[in-house]
Short mmCIF file of C-alpha atoms and ligand atoms in Angstrom, two decimals:
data_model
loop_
_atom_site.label_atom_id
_atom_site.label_comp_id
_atom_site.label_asym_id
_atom_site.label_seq_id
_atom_site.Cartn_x
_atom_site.Cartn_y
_atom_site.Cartn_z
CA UNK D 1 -55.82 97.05 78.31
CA UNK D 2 -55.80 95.94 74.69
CA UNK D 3 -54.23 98.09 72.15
CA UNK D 4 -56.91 99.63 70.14
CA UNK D 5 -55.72 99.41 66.53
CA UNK D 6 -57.20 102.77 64.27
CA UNK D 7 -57.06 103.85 60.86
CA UNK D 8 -56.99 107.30 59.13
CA UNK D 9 -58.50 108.21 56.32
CA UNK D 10 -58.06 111.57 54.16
CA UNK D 11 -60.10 112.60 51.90
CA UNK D 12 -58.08 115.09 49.84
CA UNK D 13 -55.90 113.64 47.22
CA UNK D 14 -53.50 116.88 46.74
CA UNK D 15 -50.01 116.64 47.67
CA UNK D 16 -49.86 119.68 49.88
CA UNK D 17 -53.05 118.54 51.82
CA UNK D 18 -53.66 120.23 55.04
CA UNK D 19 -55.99 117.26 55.75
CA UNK D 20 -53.09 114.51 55.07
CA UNK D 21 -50.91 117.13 57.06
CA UNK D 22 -53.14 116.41 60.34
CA UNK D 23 -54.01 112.91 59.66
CA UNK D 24 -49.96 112.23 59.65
CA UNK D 25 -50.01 114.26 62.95
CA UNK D 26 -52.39 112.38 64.95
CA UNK D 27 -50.22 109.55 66.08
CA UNK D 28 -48.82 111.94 68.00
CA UNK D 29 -51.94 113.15 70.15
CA UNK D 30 -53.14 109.90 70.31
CA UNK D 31 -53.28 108.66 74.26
CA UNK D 32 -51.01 106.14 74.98
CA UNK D 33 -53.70 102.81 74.02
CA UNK D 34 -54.42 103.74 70.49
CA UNK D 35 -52.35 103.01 67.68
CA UNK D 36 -52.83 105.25 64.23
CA UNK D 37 -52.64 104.20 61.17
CA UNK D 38 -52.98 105.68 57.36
CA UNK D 39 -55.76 103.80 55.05
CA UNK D 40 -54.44 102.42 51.91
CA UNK D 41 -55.04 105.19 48.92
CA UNK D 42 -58.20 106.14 47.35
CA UNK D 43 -56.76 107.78 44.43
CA UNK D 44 -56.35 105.37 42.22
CA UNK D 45 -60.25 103.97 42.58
CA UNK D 46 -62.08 104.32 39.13
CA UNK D 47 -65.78 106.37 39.57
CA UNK D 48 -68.69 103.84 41.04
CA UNK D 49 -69.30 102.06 38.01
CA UNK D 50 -71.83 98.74 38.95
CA UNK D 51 -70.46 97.12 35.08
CA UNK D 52 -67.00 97.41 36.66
CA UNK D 53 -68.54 96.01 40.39
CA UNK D 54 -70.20 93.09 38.54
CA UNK D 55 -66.89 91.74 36.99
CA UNK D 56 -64.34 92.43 39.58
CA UNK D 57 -63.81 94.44 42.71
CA UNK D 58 -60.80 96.81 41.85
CA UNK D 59 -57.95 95.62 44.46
CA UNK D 60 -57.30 99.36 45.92
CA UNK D 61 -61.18 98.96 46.91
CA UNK D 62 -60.42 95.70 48.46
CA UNK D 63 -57.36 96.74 50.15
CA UNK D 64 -59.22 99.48 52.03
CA UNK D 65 -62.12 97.46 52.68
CA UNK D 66 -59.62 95.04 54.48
CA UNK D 67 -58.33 97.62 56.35
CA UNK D 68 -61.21 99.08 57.59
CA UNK D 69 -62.31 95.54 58.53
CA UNK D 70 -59.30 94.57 60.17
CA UNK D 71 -59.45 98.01 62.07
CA UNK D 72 -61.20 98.79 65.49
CA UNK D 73 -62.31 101.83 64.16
CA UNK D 74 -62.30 104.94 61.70
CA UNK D 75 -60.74 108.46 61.90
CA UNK D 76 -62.33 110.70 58.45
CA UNK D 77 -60.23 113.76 57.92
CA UNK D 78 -61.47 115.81 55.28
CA UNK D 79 -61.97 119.02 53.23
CA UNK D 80 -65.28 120.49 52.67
CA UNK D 81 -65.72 120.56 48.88
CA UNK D 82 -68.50 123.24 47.74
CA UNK D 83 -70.38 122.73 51.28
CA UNK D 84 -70.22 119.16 50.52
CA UNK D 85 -68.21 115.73 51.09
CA UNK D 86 -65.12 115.74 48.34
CA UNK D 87 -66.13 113.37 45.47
CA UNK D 88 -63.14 110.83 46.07
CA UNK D 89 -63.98 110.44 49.32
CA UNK D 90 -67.60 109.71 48.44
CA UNK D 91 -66.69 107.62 45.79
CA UNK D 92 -64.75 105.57 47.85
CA UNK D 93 -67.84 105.04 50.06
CA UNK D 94 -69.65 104.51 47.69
CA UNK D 95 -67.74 101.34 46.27
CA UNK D 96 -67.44 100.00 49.91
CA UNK D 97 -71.39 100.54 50.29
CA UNK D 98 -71.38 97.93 47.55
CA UNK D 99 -68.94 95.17 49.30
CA UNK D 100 -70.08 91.67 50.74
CA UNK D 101 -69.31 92.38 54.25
CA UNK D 102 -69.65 96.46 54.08
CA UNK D 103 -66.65 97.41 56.00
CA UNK D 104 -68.31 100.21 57.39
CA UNK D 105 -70.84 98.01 59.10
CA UNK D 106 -70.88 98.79 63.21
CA UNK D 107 -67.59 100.36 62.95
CA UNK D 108 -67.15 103.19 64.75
CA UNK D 109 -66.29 106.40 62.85
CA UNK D 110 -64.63 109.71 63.97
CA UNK D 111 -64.59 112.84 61.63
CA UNK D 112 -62.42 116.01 61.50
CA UNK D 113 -61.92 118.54 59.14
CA UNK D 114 -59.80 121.51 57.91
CA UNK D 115 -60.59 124.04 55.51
CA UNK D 116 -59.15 127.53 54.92
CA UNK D 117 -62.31 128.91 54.67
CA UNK D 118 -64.14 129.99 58.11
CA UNK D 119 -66.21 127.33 58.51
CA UNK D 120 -64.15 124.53 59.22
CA UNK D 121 -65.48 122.06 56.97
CA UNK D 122 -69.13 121.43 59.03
CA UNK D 123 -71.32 121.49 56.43
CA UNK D 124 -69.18 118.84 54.89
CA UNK D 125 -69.49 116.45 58.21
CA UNK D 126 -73.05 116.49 58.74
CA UNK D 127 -73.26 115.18 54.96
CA UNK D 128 -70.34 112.45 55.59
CA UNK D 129 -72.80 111.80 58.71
CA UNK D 130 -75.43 110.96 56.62
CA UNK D 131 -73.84 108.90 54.45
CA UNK D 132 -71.98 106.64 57.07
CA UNK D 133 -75.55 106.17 58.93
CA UNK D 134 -76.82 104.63 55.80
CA UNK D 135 -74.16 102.16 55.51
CA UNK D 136 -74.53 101.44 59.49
CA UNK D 137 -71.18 102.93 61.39
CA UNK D 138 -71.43 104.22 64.58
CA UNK D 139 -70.66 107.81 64.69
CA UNK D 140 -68.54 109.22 67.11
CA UNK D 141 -70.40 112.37 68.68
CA UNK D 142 -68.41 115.34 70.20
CA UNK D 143 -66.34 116.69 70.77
CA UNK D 144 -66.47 117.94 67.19
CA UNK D 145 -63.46 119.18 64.89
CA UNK D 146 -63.85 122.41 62.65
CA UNK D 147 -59.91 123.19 61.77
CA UNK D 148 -60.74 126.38 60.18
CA UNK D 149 -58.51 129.48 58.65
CA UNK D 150 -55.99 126.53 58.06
CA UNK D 151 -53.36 128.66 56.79
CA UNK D 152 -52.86 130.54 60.02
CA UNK D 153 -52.94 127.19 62.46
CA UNK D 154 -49.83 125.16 60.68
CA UNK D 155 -46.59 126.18 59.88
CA UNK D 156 -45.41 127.05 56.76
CA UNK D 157 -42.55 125.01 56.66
CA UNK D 158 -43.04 122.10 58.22
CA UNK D 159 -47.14 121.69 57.73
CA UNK D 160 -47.24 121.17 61.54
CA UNK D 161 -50.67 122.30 63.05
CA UNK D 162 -49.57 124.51 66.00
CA UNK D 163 -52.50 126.17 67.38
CA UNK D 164 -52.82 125.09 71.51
CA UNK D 165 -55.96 125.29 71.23
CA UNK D 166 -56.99 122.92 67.77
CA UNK D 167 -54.16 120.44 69.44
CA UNK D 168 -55.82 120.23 72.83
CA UNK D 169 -59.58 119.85 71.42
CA UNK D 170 -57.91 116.84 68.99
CA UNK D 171 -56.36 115.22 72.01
CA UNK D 172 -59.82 115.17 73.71
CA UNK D 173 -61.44 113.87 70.44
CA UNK D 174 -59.14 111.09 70.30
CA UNK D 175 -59.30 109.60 74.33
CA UNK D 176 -63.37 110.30 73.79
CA UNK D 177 -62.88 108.48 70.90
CA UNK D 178 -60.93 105.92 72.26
CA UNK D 179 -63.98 105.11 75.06
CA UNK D 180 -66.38 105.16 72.62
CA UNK D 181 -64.61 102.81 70.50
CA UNK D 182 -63.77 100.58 73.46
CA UNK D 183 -67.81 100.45 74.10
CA UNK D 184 -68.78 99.81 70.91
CA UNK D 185 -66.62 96.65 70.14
CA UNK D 186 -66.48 95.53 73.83
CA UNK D 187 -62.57 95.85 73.22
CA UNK D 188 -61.62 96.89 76.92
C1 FMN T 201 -63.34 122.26 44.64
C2 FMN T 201 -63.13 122.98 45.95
C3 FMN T 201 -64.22 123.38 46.67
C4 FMN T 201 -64.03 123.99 47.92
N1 FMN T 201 -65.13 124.28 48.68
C5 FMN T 201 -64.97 124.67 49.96
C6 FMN T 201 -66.10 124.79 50.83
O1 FMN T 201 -67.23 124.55 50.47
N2 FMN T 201 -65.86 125.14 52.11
C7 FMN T 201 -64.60 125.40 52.60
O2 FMN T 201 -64.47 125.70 53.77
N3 FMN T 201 -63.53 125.31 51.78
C8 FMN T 201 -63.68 124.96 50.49
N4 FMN T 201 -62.59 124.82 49.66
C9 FMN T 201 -61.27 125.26 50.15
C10 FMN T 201 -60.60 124.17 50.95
O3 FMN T 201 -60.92 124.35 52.33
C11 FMN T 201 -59.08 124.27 50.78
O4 FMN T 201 -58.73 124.15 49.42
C12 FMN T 201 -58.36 123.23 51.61
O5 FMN T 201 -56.98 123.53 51.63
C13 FMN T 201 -58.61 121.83 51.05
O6 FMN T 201 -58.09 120.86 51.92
P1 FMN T 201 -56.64 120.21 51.72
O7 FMN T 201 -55.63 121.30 52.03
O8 FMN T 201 -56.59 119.09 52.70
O9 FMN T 201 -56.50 119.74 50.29
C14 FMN T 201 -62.73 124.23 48.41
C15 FMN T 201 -61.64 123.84 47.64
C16 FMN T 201 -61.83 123.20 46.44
C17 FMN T 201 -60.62 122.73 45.67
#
């Protein structure tokens, strides 16, 4: 079977992201046919400006738009920002809404989340759901996942997530994932 070839993007920005902490982790509960990589960085976009669209596509917009392109799918791993998507991360859909050949176009699209608050980050998804139907991806379904009370699942130290649980529920995600992806772009 064909490797299936995946990219991560996080939608916090901060340094000491829990977020960037479990997109780094998920190579390693990936199954064995999926390879993980990180998305190029969103930070340095400027705010969706059309005047700055209608002379030139900034080159970190580009750069992610090719690697969303070149990828067989998506994995969005993301705070919750006041119930709400984080405004870099809709930003950054935003300017690829705007792109001749919308990267997000019949990709298919994971989401996780992790928040320290007890919710998990769901409101959050069912927005970022909304927005990546109206720019056509093909949303992953369940299982779900709500990392919630962050600061109890990873370690201190080494910003490991550690909860059995969270870990086993993210290894289904992924092999679900994985099949889904497989039917959507006929990759078997
Ligand atoms: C501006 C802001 C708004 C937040 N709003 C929420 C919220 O609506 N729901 C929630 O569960 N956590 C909320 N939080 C707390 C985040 O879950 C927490 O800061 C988390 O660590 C952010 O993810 P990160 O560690 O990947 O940066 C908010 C944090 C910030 C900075």
């Amino acid at each position: 079977m064909a490797e299936l070839e995946l990219v991560v993007l996080c939608g916090s920005l901060r340094r000491g992201s829990y977020n960037a902490a479990l997109a780094r982790q998920l190579p390693s509960l990936a199954p064995a046919g999926v390879r993980l990589s990180g998305a190029p960085a969103i930070d340095a976009f400027p705010l969706y400006n059309q005047d700055i669209r209608d002379v030139a596509v900034p080159v970190a917009v580009d750069a992610l738009a090719d690697a969303i392109r070149a990828a067989d799918g998506l994995v969005i791993v993301s705070p919750e920002y006041n119930w709400s998507i984080p405004a870099p991360l809709k930003n950054a859909i935003d300017w690829l809404s705007k792109l001749d050949h919308q990267p997000f176009n019949g990709k298919p699209v994971a989401v996780q989340s992790v928040s320290t608050g007890p919710v998990g980050g769901a409101r959050m998804q069912y927005h970022l759901r909304q927005a990546l139907t109206s720019v056509d991806a093909y949303l992953f379904g369940r299982p779900e996942i709500f990392v919630n009370n962050a600061a109890q699942k990873f370690a201190k130290e080494t910003q490991e997530l550690t909860d059995p649980p969270t870990l086993d529920i993210i290894r289904k995600q992924l092999s679900a994932f994985e099949a889904f992806v497989r039917k959507m772009t006929g990759k078997g």
